[in-house]
Every structure is written in C-alpha cells, then in structure tokens.
Amino acid sequence: MDRNPSPPCSDAEEEEGDAVGNTVYSKHWLFSVLTRLIEVIAPAEPDPAASPEGARTELDEEMENDICKVWDMSMDEDVALFLQEFNAPDIFMGVFAKSKCPRLTEICVGILGNMACFQDICMSISKDENLGQVLLQRLCDSDSPTLLETSRLLLTCLSQPEVANVWVERIRENPSVCDCVCFIMSSSTNVELLVKVGEVVDKLFDLDEELMLNWIKNGTCRSVGPSVDDSPEELPDFKIVPCILEAAKQVRSDNPEGLDVYMHILQLLTTVDEGIQAIVQAPDGGKETWSLLYDLVCQELCQPDDPPIIVQEQKTVLASILSVLSAMFASQTEQEYTRIRKSKSYIYMPLIGSLIRILQYMEGCGKRAVDNSKESEQEETGRTDVNEEDFHLKILKDICCELLSNMLQELTKENTLEGLHQGHLNEQTCSCAFQNLLPLYFASVESFLEVLREADQTLADNLEKRFPSLKVHT
C-alpha cells in the first residue's frame, strides 16, 4: 500500500452544503474518520487486536487508508481550517497520550505538520502550551517515521517568524530536547531523518545564539531518552560536536544538501568562542573534525577532474567548511592540535593546493558571470541572479583567501619543498594565489616568498617579476 494514498473522489456534490470550503471533499466523510479515530484511542469495548495493556499497536487497513487520505487532504487550506474547527489537534493530543500504534502517531503528527503550513493555524498550534510540550516529547520517540514528521512540523513552525520565538523559548526550557536530538544525530542511519533534524538544529542555532550556547555547554547532561516502553531510558553523555560529525558522515555520500546543512551548523558553532573551543578542545584535539573537513575539501569537493563551474554548485558548503577550518587553524588554545597541524605536511600541502584550485575555478566562474551579465544586460532578473551568484562567490573567496594566507605564513622550507615535489606549488598556482591575496595579505605573501626563495630561487625570481611590488630592494 502506498504510504500516502491519494485523496478519494468525494460525493460532496450529492448533498448541498457538505463540501469543505471550495473543495470537493465531504464534511460528513471527514467527521466520520475523525469520529472513528476517537474510537480507536478510546474504544467503548475491548478490542481483540489490542495489546495486553489495552491499546492497539496496529491500524486496520481500512482505517489506515482513510486517515492517510486525511493526511493528504490536509495540505488544502480549506480542509486544514475545517480540521482546526473540528478540534482535530485536541484529538491528536489524545492519540499521542494513549496510542501505542507508531503508524497512527506518525500520521497524526504529519497532519499537524500540513496544517501548520498555514499561518493562522500555525499560530494556534504554537500557542497551545500543552500541545507544544507533547510534540517536543515526540522527539524522544523510538519510531523513525514519527521523528521525521515531528522534525518537519518543528521546522515549519520555526520558519514562520510570527511563532518562531515561541518554539525557541519552549525548546530552550526543555534540556531533554538537546539530548534527544543528539541521540538521533549520533545513532540514526536514516538519511532523510538526519537531514531534517539537521535543518531543525541549523534553524535553531541561526535564530538564537543563547540556545546554541546552552547546547554547547549543557549538551552533556543526562536526561530521559527514547524507550520502547513506558520506562524512561537514561541517555549516555552527549557532546554536540561529535554528534554533528557522526550525522555528517552518514549523509555525506547520499545527500549533498544534508552535508551542506551540517557543515553550516559547524560554521555557526565557530561564531562563538565556546563553539570553537568545543571543536578544538575535544579529547582528540579537534583531529576528527579537521580530518573530516580536510577529506571533503581535498578528496571530494571541487576536484581537478571537475569542470570549474562546479564551484558554483558547491559554493555554500565550501564556504562553511573553509570557515570552520580557518577558525580551527587560527585557534592556538590546544597545543596538541597545533603540533599536529604543523608537523603533518601531508595534511598541510594538499589543502593549500585545494584552496588555490578553488580560487582558480572562481576566476573562471567570474569571467563567465561577466559574459552572461553582458548578454542579459537588458534583463533585470538576469542581472539580479548574477549579482547574487557574485555575492556568494565573494564570500567563498574571502574565506578561502583568509585561510590560505594564514597557512602560507606558517610554511617552512620543508613544507614548501614537499609542496613543490607533490605539484601543489608551481608558478601557475603561486601566481593565482598571489593574484588573489594581494594587496590585502601582502605580509603573508612576502613571508611565503622568503621561504620559497630558500626552496626554489628560480621560481621566487619569476614570481617577483610577475608581481613587482614584492621585489626585495637591497
């Protein structure tokens, strides 16, 4: 059976006034389904299909089919308003409180999620404190489909400015939400769920820095978590960064958009000192984070066999990754991490090579954008798109140049010789680097040129000729 069967053809036209709003759906049919739903969670007589505790654990096929039709129909605003008037959210509250049927819970949360897409209904749902608390408790559910629909509902509400603060405050006051979310990120293999939970976390951190700080600082408390029965289960200690990394590893190959989300979460962490410390002062000194991001930049994104235009597709995820790497590189608080980064030239030089390649590809994209702009000079929309692309590429270039300048400034003769041997450094790549770094990062370029002179005098001389401002006066 399809997960969400198409809504049935209605006989509403046969009875005047039975249609829901401007739809062809029947009020009577919707009433009957909701009434049967009430009977499912509060049967008048014992049901032989029920569990020993007296609650049904499975839906019969007809009821599931009908309630799924309501799920699909609830995407229509007239139907959503009708369900609201019929107090469907209160009925769903009863489902969440009494039902032991995961499929039924999933569908009811899904219907609420559709209803929340409409502003007035979303405000009503959001202001219901009891319903809000019950929905947050769904994040501790053990059923992945229910978790997915709960995450979708929360993201819908957080995306509406009129009620976003209500949910942020509610989540801030419920520390268990952090641990439940961390549990999902660290243990789930459901990519769709991980992406949606990541979008919720990303939105929360973007909306409220205080909440992000709380999750960074207090994410290791023990609290009630998912359980298969009524007995609460104590979760292990969680730290936000390892959980984010685990989720990123799960989504990296199957969902590029999901990887983008988790990299942006890491970037948001680096906007506060506590977040940077959470990354670089991990037990491994930030090695796992650095290793993952290094691997993404040097082995997966914007590779030599990719066309230059690839940088357009990957600009946001690259900007997030490089921003985190830059923050980690600049942090001097963890001596072990500093020692690792300076001694491992095999980590050092390929990253420099990748940064220069990104700059080279952006130059190609910049030329193409100029050509496109000239062709569409009379088209206002076309100019707007190009300008937006230029803006995002500029952000990427700024981040890329900052990290590259910092890395070049710390190169040793041994690192430089290794880079020349591996092909990461040559006249073409160095020229590209200098072209992009000058004049803003003059000191870094000058420092690198002195080291390069020790490793390859001829190359240094050639670069001085290309960039006269660097010529050493004696």
Tab-separated table of C-alpha atoms in Angstrom:
chain	number	residue	atom	x	y	z
A	1	MET	CA	0.000	0.000	0.000
A	2	ASP	CA	1.263	3.489	-0.834
A	3	ARG	CA	2.434	5.467	2.164
A	4	ASN	CA	0.022	8.314	1.493
A	5	PRO	CA	-2.846	7.204	-0.818
A	6	SER	CA	-4.372	9.907	-2.980
A	7	PRO	CA	-7.483	11.594	-1.537
A	8	PRO	CA	-10.683	9.908	-2.709
A	9	CYS	CA	-13.184	11.383	-5.112
A	10	SER	CA	-15.922	12.904	-2.982
A	11	ASP	CA	-19.677	12.648	-3.246
A	12	ALA	CA	-19.973	16.083	-1.657
A	13	GLU	CA	-21.860	17.453	-4.641
A	14	GLU	CA	-24.694	14.983	-3.971
A	15	GLU	CA	-25.537	16.740	-0.706
A	16	GLU	CA	-25.769	20.518	-0.748
A	17	GLY	CA	-23.556	22.182	1.815
A	18	ASP	CA	-21.493	19.063	2.511
A	19	ALA	CA	-18.380	20.276	0.694
A	20	VAL	CA	-15.421	21.538	2.736
A	21	GLY	CA	-14.871	25.126	1.614
A	22	ASN	CA	-14.209	25.280	-2.100
A	23	THR	CA	-13.088	21.663	-2.262
A	24	VAL	CA	-14.984	18.574	-3.346
A	25	TYR	CA	-14.222	16.825	-0.074
A	26	SER	CA	-17.116	15.776	2.136
A	27	LYS	CA	-17.549	17.172	5.642
A	28	HIS	CA	-19.529	14.104	6.580
A	29	TRP	CA	-16.738	11.788	5.487
A	30	LEU	CA	-14.149	13.773	7.452
A	31	PHE	CA	-16.405	13.753	10.520
A	32	SER	CA	-16.741	10.001	10.267
A	33	VAL	CA	-12.997	9.428	10.010
A	34	LEU	CA	-12.219	11.670	12.988
A	35	THR	CA	-15.000	10.037	14.989
A	36	ARG	CA	-13.567	6.600	14.241
A	37	LEU	CA	-10.167	7.922	15.247
A	38	ILE	CA	-11.564	8.880	18.654
A	39	GLU	CA	-12.991	5.388	18.974
A	40	VAL	CA	-9.637	3.843	18.133
A	41	ILE	CA	-7.904	5.570	21.058
A	42	ALA	CA	-10.885	5.234	23.432
A	43	PRO	CA	-12.830	2.109	22.420
A	44	ALA	CA	-16.181	1.501	24.085
A	45	GLU	CA	-15.456	-2.245	24.195
A	46	PRO	CA	-12.193	-4.194	24.419
A	47	ASP	CA	-10.626	-4.767	21.012
A	48	PRO	CA	-9.258	-8.276	20.377
A	49	ALA	CA	-6.481	-6.686	18.254
A	50	ALA	CA	-5.296	-4.611	21.195
A	51	SER	CA	-2.151	-5.288	23.205
A	52	PRO	CA	-2.382	-6.712	26.742
A	53	GLU	CA	-2.265	-3.159	28.070
A	54	GLY	CA	-5.448	-2.414	26.156
A	55	ALA	CA	-4.146	-0.155	23.380
A	56	ARG	CA	-3.982	-1.059	19.724
A	57	THR	CA	-0.474	-1.390	18.309
A	58	GLU	CA	-1.555	-1.622	14.675
A	59	LEU	CA	-4.181	0.051	12.497
A	60	ASP	CA	-6.579	-1.985	10.428
A	61	GLU	CA	-6.106	-1.454	6.714
A	62	GLU	CA	-9.323	0.495	6.151
A	63	MET	CA	-8.650	2.937	8.994
A	64	GLU	CA	-5.050	3.473	7.914
A	65	ASN	CA	-6.160	4.072	4.343
A	66	ASP	CA	-8.767	6.641	5.417
A	67	ILE	CA	-6.558	8.533	7.867
A	68	CYS	CA	-3.824	8.688	5.209
A	69	LYS	CA	-6.351	10.272	2.875
A	70	VAL	CA	-6.994	12.904	5.539
A	71	TRP	CA	-3.225	13.392	5.733
A	72	ASP	CA	-3.098	14.200	2.026
A	73	MET	CA	-6.251	16.320	2.138
A	74	SER	CA	-4.853	18.413	4.997
A	75	MET	CA	-2.474	20.055	2.516
A	76	ASP	CA	-5.530	22.023	1.317
A	77	GLU	CA	-6.109	25.161	3.402
A	78	ASP	CA	-9.895	24.723	3.480
A	79	VAL	CA	-9.509	21.194	4.822
A	80	ALA	CA	-6.871	22.309	7.328
A	81	LEU	CA	-9.204	25.041	8.603
A	82	PHE	CA	-12.064	22.558	8.850
A	83	LEU	CA	-9.897	20.182	10.885
A	84	GLN	CA	-8.942	23.091	13.128
A	85	GLU	CA	-12.615	23.985	13.686
A	86	PHE	CA	-13.357	20.356	14.483
A	87	ASN	CA	-10.622	20.472	17.166
A	88	ALA	CA	-8.527	17.873	15.387
A	89	PRO	CA	-5.372	18.990	17.298
A	90	ASP	CA	-7.106	18.007	20.556
A	91	ILE	CA	-7.966	14.625	19.087
A	92	PHE	CA	-4.350	14.161	18.073
A	93	MET	CA	-3.338	15.054	21.638
A	94	GLY	CA	-5.387	12.074	22.731
A	95	VAL	CA	-3.615	9.919	20.171
A	96	PHE	CA	-0.195	10.977	21.459
A	97	ALA	CA	-1.251	10.317	25.053
A	98	LYS	CA	-2.955	6.949	24.593
A	99	SER	CA	-1.939	5.326	21.322
A	100	LYS	CA	0.771	2.684	21.197
A	101	CYS	CA	0.491	2.473	17.420
A	102	PRO	CA	3.573	4.143	15.849
A	103	ARG	CA	1.933	4.413	12.443
A	104	LEU	CA	-1.055	6.271	13.867
A	105	THR	CA	1.190	8.667	15.784
A	106	GLU	CA	3.248	9.327	12.657
A	107	ILE	CA	0.160	10.133	10.577
A	108	CYS	CA	-1.328	12.457	13.188
A	109	VAL	CA	1.932	14.395	13.528
A	110	GLY	CA	2.091	14.531	9.729
A	111	ILE	CA	-1.421	16.005	9.527
A	112	LEU	CA	-0.489	18.637	12.105
A	113	GLY	CA	2.616	19.396	10.042
A	114	ASN	CA	0.492	20.048	6.966
A	115	MET	CA	-1.920	22.204	8.945
A	116	ALA	CA	0.970	24.241	10.366
A	117	CYS	CA	1.902	25.362	6.856
A	118	PHE	CA	-0.941	27.897	7.149
A	119	GLN	CA	-0.097	30.903	9.288
A	120	ASP	CA	-3.250	31.232	11.418
A	121	ILE	CA	-3.342	27.530	12.196
A	122	CYS	CA	0.379	27.507	12.924
A	123	MET	CA	-0.106	30.313	15.443
A	124	SER	CA	-2.927	28.405	17.120
A	125	ILE	CA	-0.912	25.202	17.333
A	126	SER	CA	2.175	27.026	18.556
A	127	LYS	CA	0.381	28.925	21.323
A	128	ASP	CA	-1.112	25.716	22.747
A	129	GLU	CA	1.400	25.046	25.516
A	130	ASN	CA	0.193	21.500	26.231
A	131	LEU	CA	0.310	20.523	22.569
A	132	GLY	CA	3.737	22.143	22.213
A	133	GLN	CA	5.159	20.143	25.104
A	134	VAL	CA	3.656	16.899	23.820
A	135	LEU	CA	5.102	17.496	20.346
A	136	LEU	CA	8.580	18.082	21.780
A	137	GLN	CA	8.238	14.792	23.636
A	138	ARG	CA	7.791	13.110	20.240
A	139	LEU	CA	11.493	13.837	19.634
A	140	CYS	CA	12.202	11.129	22.194
A	141	ASP	CA	10.154	8.616	20.213
A	142	SER	CA	11.839	5.427	19.045
A	143	ASP	CA	9.972	5.395	15.706
A	144	SER	CA	11.939	6.969	12.836
A	145	PRO	CA	8.899	7.938	10.702
A	146	THR	CA	7.358	9.716	13.710
A	147	LEU	CA	10.650	11.502	14.373
A	148	LEU	CA	10.761	12.608	10.736
A	149	GLU	CA	7.253	14.061	10.813
A	150	THR	CA	7.929	15.741	14.167
A	151	SER	CA	11.063	17.341	12.758
A	152	ARG	CA	9.158	18.552	9.704
A	153	LEU	CA	6.490	20.089	11.925
A	154	LEU	CA	9.073	21.860	14.090
A	155	LEU	CA	10.927	23.177	11.054
A	156	THR	CA	7.664	24.507	9.611
A	157	CYS	CA	6.910	26.385	12.831
A	158	LEU	CA	10.470	27.675	13.237
A	159	SER	CA	10.330	29.005	9.677
A	160	GLN	CA	7.371	31.249	10.461
A	161	PRO	CA	8.620	34.479	12.111
A	162	GLU	CA	5.343	35.037	13.972
A	163	VAL	CA	5.802	31.906	16.122
A	164	ALA	CA	9.489	31.023	15.833
A	165	ASN	CA	10.362	32.662	19.159
A	166	VAL	CA	7.637	30.693	20.924
A	167	TRP	CA	9.272	27.428	19.877
A	168	VAL	CA	12.812	28.642	20.552
A	169	GLU	CA	11.839	29.577	24.113
A	170	ARG	CA	9.980	26.295	24.586
A	171	ILE	CA	12.963	24.278	23.389
A	172	ARG	CA	15.365	26.340	25.470
A	173	GLU	CA	13.325	25.450	28.561
A	174	ASN	CA	13.429	21.723	27.726
A	175	PRO	CA	17.038	20.493	28.054
A	176	SER	CA	15.968	16.966	27.097
A	177	VAL	CA	15.378	18.178	23.524
A	178	CYS	CA	19.127	18.661	23.107
A	179	ASP	CA	19.918	15.121	24.200
A	180	CYS	CA	17.126	13.609	22.098
A	181	VAL	CA	18.384	15.471	19.022
A	182	CYS	CA	21.970	14.436	19.772
A	183	PHE	CA	20.823	10.840	20.155
A	184	ILE	CA	19.235	10.952	16.709
A	185	MET	CA	22.284	12.554	15.083
A	186	SER	CA	24.703	10.121	16.682
A	187	SER	CA	22.773	6.879	16.198
A	188	SER	CA	20.353	7.097	13.265
A	189	THR	CA	21.187	5.723	9.825
A	190	ASN	CA	18.028	7.192	8.277
A	191	VAL	CA	19.445	9.862	5.957
A	192	GLU	CA	16.103	11.616	5.407
A	193	LEU	CA	15.600	11.907	9.167
A	194	LEU	CA	19.161	13.114	9.747
A	195	VAL	CA	18.789	15.830	7.122
A	196	LYS	CA	15.512	17.087	8.584
A	197	VAL	CA	16.825	17.051	12.169
A	198	GLY	CA	19.915	18.886	10.919
A	199	GLU	CA	17.700	21.551	9.351
A	200	VAL	CA	15.921	21.984	12.684
A	201	VAL	CA	19.216	22.393	14.574
A	202	ASP	CA	20.571	24.751	11.913
A	203	LYS	CA	17.444	26.899	12.142
A	204	LEU	CA	17.527	26.932	15.949
A	205	PHE	CA	21.179	27.961	16.106
A	206	ASP	CA	20.633	30.614	13.453
A	207	LEU	CA	17.645	32.040	15.325
A	208	ASP	CA	19.042	32.059	18.834
A	209	GLU	CA	22.671	32.267	19.913
A	210	GLU	CA	21.755	31.763	23.571
A	211	LEU	CA	20.171	28.406	22.801
A	212	MET	CA	23.236	27.397	20.799
A	213	LEU	CA	25.479	28.311	23.731
A	214	ASN	CA	23.274	26.280	26.066
A	215	TRP	CA	23.554	23.249	23.815
A	216	ILE	CA	27.325	23.649	23.595
A	217	LYS	CA	27.700	23.967	27.369
A	218	ASN	CA	24.929	21.731	28.646
A	219	GLY	CA	24.754	19.070	25.991
A	220	THR	CA	26.443	16.550	28.243
A	221	CYS	CA	23.735	16.316	30.894
A	222	ARG	CA	21.930	13.025	31.377
A	223	SER	CA	18.250	13.015	30.617
A	224	VAL	CA	15.320	10.890	29.597
A	225	GLY	CA	15.591	9.480	26.101
A	226	PRO	CA	13.890	7.114	23.637
A	227	SER	CA	12.414	3.955	25.061
A	228	VAL	CA	10.372	1.077	23.700
A	229	ASP	CA	8.114	1.003	26.738
A	230	ASP	CA	6.832	3.417	29.348
A	231	SER	CA	10.036	3.236	31.357
A	232	PRO	CA	12.340	6.176	30.696
A	233	GLU	CA	15.767	5.312	29.407
A	234	GLU	CA	18.807	7.251	30.545
A	235	LEU	CA	20.846	8.539	27.643
A	236	PRO	CA	24.652	8.495	27.653
A	237	ASP	CA	26.580	11.726	27.887
A	238	PHE	CA	26.436	13.649	24.617
A	239	LYS	CA	28.595	16.376	23.208
A	240	ILE	CA	27.222	18.382	20.321
A	241	VAL	CA	30.284	18.325	18.035
A	242	PRO	CA	30.797	14.517	17.843
A	243	CYS	CA	27.066	14.077	17.188
A	244	ILE	CA	27.150	16.589	14.334
A	245	LEU	CA	30.200	14.852	12.854
A	246	GLU	CA	28.545	11.438	13.054
A	247	ALA	CA	25.457	12.710	11.247
A	248	ALA	CA	27.595	14.444	8.615
A	249	LYS	CA	29.411	11.171	7.900
A	250	GLN	CA	26.076	9.423	7.386
A	251	VAL	CA	24.693	11.976	4.911
A	252	ARG	CA	27.890	12.965	3.070
A	253	SER	CA	27.648	10.470	0.212
A	254	ASP	CA	23.860	10.222	-0.144
A	255	ASN	CA	22.635	13.769	0.340
A	256	PRO	CA	24.717	16.817	-0.685
A	257	GLU	CA	22.077	19.174	0.694
A	258	GLY	CA	22.244	17.404	4.040
A	259	LEU	CA	26.019	17.725	4.119
A	260	ASP	CA	25.609	21.442	3.422
A	261	VAL	CA	23.266	21.704	6.419
A	262	TYR	CA	25.649	20.006	8.848
A	263	MET	CA	28.640	21.993	7.647
A	264	HIS	CA	26.642	25.180	8.227
A	265	ILE	CA	25.843	24.025	11.769
A	266	LEU	CA	29.574	23.639	12.417
A	267	GLN	CA	30.154	27.085	10.934
A	268	LEU	CA	27.544	28.568	13.272
A	269	LEU	CA	29.376	26.974	16.222
A	270	THR	CA	32.559	28.804	15.248
A	271	THR	CA	30.799	32.178	15.512
A	272	VAL	CA	31.189	31.975	19.304
A	273	ASP	CA	34.353	31.252	21.286
A	274	GLU	CA	32.641	28.444	23.176
A	275	GLY	CA	31.858	26.711	19.895
A	276	ILE	CA	35.455	26.902	18.679
A	277	GLN	CA	36.639	25.512	21.998
A	278	ALA	CA	34.105	22.683	21.772
A	279	ILE	CA	35.713	21.728	18.451
A	280	VAL	CA	39.427	22.110	19.167
A	281	GLN	CA	39.388	21.022	22.808
A	282	ALA	CA	37.728	17.701	22.142
A	283	PRO	CA	39.634	14.670	23.528
A	284	ASP	CA	41.310	14.238	20.130
A	285	GLY	CA	42.234	17.912	19.934
A	286	GLY	CA	39.908	18.530	17.014
A	287	LYS	CA	41.611	15.877	14.918
A	288	GLU	CA	38.368	14.151	13.877
A	289	THR	CA	36.760	17.413	12.770
A	290	TRP	CA	39.849	18.532	10.885
A	291	SER	CA	40.201	15.119	9.265
A	292	LEU	CA	36.603	15.050	8.008
A	293	LEU	CA	36.703	18.589	6.631
A	294	TYR	CA	40.136	18.094	5.099
A	295	ASP	CA	38.919	14.921	3.381
A	296	LEU	CA	35.860	16.693	1.980
A	297	VAL	CA	37.912	19.559	0.528
A	298	CYS	CA	40.883	17.540	-0.709
A	299	GLN	CA	39.182	14.331	-1.835
A	300	GLU	CA	35.527	15.049	-2.695
A	301	LEU	CA	34.661	18.674	-3.449
A	302	CYS	CA	35.981	20.798	-6.327
A	303	GLN	CA	38.389	18.167	-7.652
A	304	PRO	CA	40.898	18.539	-10.564
A	305	ASP	CA	38.708	16.471	-12.902
A	306	ASP	CA	35.623	18.615	-12.169
A	307	PRO	CA	34.649	21.460	-14.519
A	308	PRO	CA	35.320	24.903	-12.990
A	309	ILE	CA	31.584	25.606	-12.835
A	310	ILE	CA	31.385	23.036	-10.010
A	311	VAL	CA	32.424	25.790	-7.615
A	312	GLN	CA	29.058	27.447	-8.273
A	313	GLU	CA	27.191	24.325	-7.150
A	314	GLN	CA	29.366	23.798	-4.093
A	315	LYS	CA	29.968	27.395	-3.020
A	316	THR	CA	27.852	27.321	0.153
A	317	VAL	CA	29.157	24.026	1.519
A	318	LEU	CA	32.744	25.006	0.640
A	319	ALA	CA	32.316	28.353	2.405
A	320	SER	CA	31.076	26.614	5.554
A	321	ILE	CA	33.869	24.024	5.558
A	322	LEU	CA	36.642	26.534	4.910
A	323	SER	CA	35.233	28.856	7.555
A	324	VAL	CA	35.472	26.092	10.164
A	325	LEU	CA	38.959	25.091	9.038
A	326	SER	CA	40.037	28.720	9.209
A	327	ALA	CA	38.691	29.093	12.744
A	328	MET	CA	40.414	25.888	13.813
A	329	PHE	CA	43.694	26.871	12.204
A	330	ALA	CA	43.657	30.266	13.850
A	331	SER	CA	42.937	28.823	17.281
A	332	GLN	CA	46.108	28.424	19.350
A	333	THR	CA	44.461	27.199	22.531
A	334	GLU	CA	45.085	23.482	22.022
A	335	GLN	CA	48.816	22.789	21.855
A	336	GLU	CA	48.412	19.196	20.732
A	337	TYR	CA	46.287	20.296	17.785
A	338	THR	CA	48.828	22.997	16.888
A	339	ARG	CA	51.616	20.438	16.978
A	340	ILE	CA	49.691	18.039	14.740
A	341	ARG	CA	48.882	20.661	12.116
A	342	LYS	CA	52.481	21.931	11.883
A	343	SER	CA	54.143	18.544	11.652
A	344	LYS	CA	51.868	16.809	9.146
A	345	SER	CA	52.826	18.193	5.759
A	346	TYR	CA	50.656	15.569	4.063
A	347	ILE	CA	47.668	17.299	5.685
A	348	TYR	CA	49.109	20.749	5.133
A	349	MET	CA	50.062	20.914	1.451
A	350	PRO	CA	47.103	19.181	-0.262
A	351	LEU	CA	44.795	21.627	1.489
A	352	ILE	CA	46.804	24.580	0.183
A	353	GLY	CA	46.621	23.037	-3.283
A	354	SER	CA	42.844	22.676	-2.954
A	355	LEU	CA	42.445	26.281	-1.807
A	356	ILE	CA	44.358	27.538	-4.841
A	357	ARG	CA	42.305	25.314	-7.144
A	358	ILE	CA	39.096	26.777	-5.711
A	359	LEU	CA	40.424	30.274	-6.440
A	360	GLN	CA	41.340	29.220	-9.986
A	361	TYR	CA	37.850	27.841	-10.571
A	362	MET	CA	36.278	31.006	-9.182
A	363	GLU	CA	38.263	33.080	-11.661
A	364	GLY	CA	36.737	31.018	-14.461
A	365	CYS	CA	33.253	31.427	-12.996
A	366	GLY	CA	33.819	35.161	-12.615
A	367	LYS	CA	34.655	35.529	-16.298
A	368	ARG	CA	31.592	33.524	-17.263
A	369	ALA	CA	29.387	35.660	-14.987
A	370	VAL	CA	30.665	38.831	-16.660
A	371	ASP	CA	29.914	37.393	-20.102
A	372	ASN	CA	26.421	36.343	-19.020
A	373	SER	CA	25.813	39.759	-17.499
A	374	LYS	CA	26.660	41.472	-20.780
A	375	GLU	CA	24.355	39.144	-22.718
A	376	SER	CA	21.446	39.796	-20.371
A	377	GLU	CA	22.138	43.483	-19.803
A	378	GLN	CA	18.534	44.411	-20.519
A	379	GLU	CA	17.041	41.664	-18.327
A	380	GLU	CA	16.543	42.803	-14.735
A	381	THR	CA	16.008	39.294	-13.388
A	382	GLY	CA	19.130	38.028	-15.099
A	383	ARG	CA	21.223	40.793	-13.535
A	384	THR	CA	19.810	40.006	-10.087
A	385	ASP	CA	20.758	36.306	-10.399
A	386	VAL	CA	24.290	37.134	-11.472
A	387	ASN	CA	24.703	39.604	-8.615
A	388	GLU	CA	23.516	37.016	-6.118
A	389	GLU	CA	25.957	34.475	-7.516
A	390	ASP	CA	28.737	37.045	-7.322
A	391	PHE	CA	27.855	37.737	-3.687
A	392	HIS	CA	28.124	34.079	-2.642
A	393	LEU	CA	31.315	33.601	-4.614
A	394	LYS	CA	32.782	36.676	-2.949
A	395	ILE	CA	32.052	35.205	0.477
A	396	LEU	CA	33.750	31.971	-0.549
A	397	LYS	CA	36.730	33.849	-1.956
A	398	ASP	CA	37.153	35.930	1.204
A	399	ILE	CA	37.113	32.838	3.435
A	400	CYS	CA	39.411	30.943	1.087
A	401	CYS	CA	41.947	33.783	0.950
A	402	GLU	CA	41.992	34.235	4.713
A	403	LEU	CA	42.747	30.556	5.339
A	404	LEU	CA	45.295	30.394	2.513
A	405	SER	CA	47.147	33.476	3.784
A	406	ASN	CA	47.346	32.047	7.303
A	407	MET	CA	48.655	28.721	6.035
A	408	LEU	CA	51.233	30.274	3.687
A	409	GLN	CA	52.538	32.410	6.521
A	410	GLU	CA	53.415	29.339	8.567
A	411	LEU	CA	55.036	27.274	5.802
A	412	THR	CA	58.550	26.029	6.471
A	413	LYS	CA	61.211	25.264	3.871
A	414	GLU	CA	60.468	21.553	4.341
A	415	ASN	CA	56.729	22.077	3.799
A	416	THR	CA	57.434	24.151	0.698
A	417	LEU	CA	59.795	21.571	-0.791
A	418	GLU	CA	57.135	18.931	-0.202
A	419	GLY	CA	54.551	21.114	-1.940
A	420	LEU	CA	56.845	21.639	-4.934
A	421	HIS	CA	57.547	17.912	-5.122
A	422	GLN	CA	53.846	16.994	-4.948
A	423	GLY	CA	52.898	19.571	-7.569
A	424	HIS	CA	50.734	21.669	-5.273
A	425	LEU	CA	53.124	24.594	-5.692
A	426	ASN	CA	54.356	25.789	-9.065
A	427	GLU	CA	54.473	29.050	-10.954
A	428	GLN	CA	50.866	28.830	-12.095
A	429	THR	CA	49.390	28.015	-8.673
A	430	CYS	CA	51.581	30.534	-6.849
A	431	SER	CA	50.645	33.237	-9.345
A	432	CYS	CA	46.962	32.503	-8.776
A	433	ALA	CA	47.483	32.678	-5.013
A	434	PHE	CA	49.377	35.967	-5.210
A	435	GLN	CA	46.846	37.480	-7.599
A	436	ASN	CA	44.044	36.817	-5.128
A	437	LEU	CA	45.910	37.586	-1.912
A	438	LEU	CA	47.492	40.878	-2.925
A	439	PRO	CA	47.386	43.576	-1.718
A	440	LEU	CA	45.263	42.681	1.341
A	441	TYR	CA	47.521	39.876	2.533
A	442	PHE	CA	50.823	41.406	1.485
A	443	ALA	CA	52.635	40.357	4.691
A	444	SER	CA	51.660	36.704	4.253
A	445	VAL	CA	52.718	36.629	0.609
A	446	GLU	CA	56.011	38.328	1.429
A	447	SER	CA	56.671	35.835	4.233
A	448	PHE	CA	55.951	32.891	1.956
A	449	LEU	CA	58.144	34.312	-0.799
A	450	GLU	CA	61.115	34.415	1.573
A	451	VAL	CA	60.643	30.740	2.388
A	452	LEU	CA	60.102	29.914	-1.288
A	453	ARG	CA	63.377	31.638	-2.144
A	454	GLU	CA	65.176	29.113	0.060
A	455	ALA	CA	63.414	26.202	-1.609
A	456	ASP	CA	63.386	27.349	-5.261
A	457	GLN	CA	65.245	30.579	-6.084
A	458	THR	CA	64.261	30.492	-9.753
A	459	LEU	CA	60.541	30.236	-9.019
A	460	ALA	CA	60.804	33.051	-6.467
A	461	ASP	CA	62.561	35.271	-9.009
A	462	ASN	CA	59.917	34.581	-11.654
A	463	LEU	CA	57.144	35.477	-9.232
A	464	GLU	CA	58.886	38.705	-8.294
A	465	LYS	CA	58.951	39.649	-11.967
A	466	ARG	CA	55.200	38.988	-12.254
A	467	PHE	CA	54.468	40.930	-9.084
A	468	PRO	CA	56.919	43.869	-8.921
A	469	SER	CA	55.554	45.067	-5.588
A	470	LEU	CA	57.162	42.022	-3.992
A	471	LYS	CA	60.640	42.661	-5.300
A	472	VAL	CA	63.095	42.888	-2.459
A	473	HIS	CA	65.082	46.129	-2.507
A	474	THR	CA	68.604	45.886	-1.244
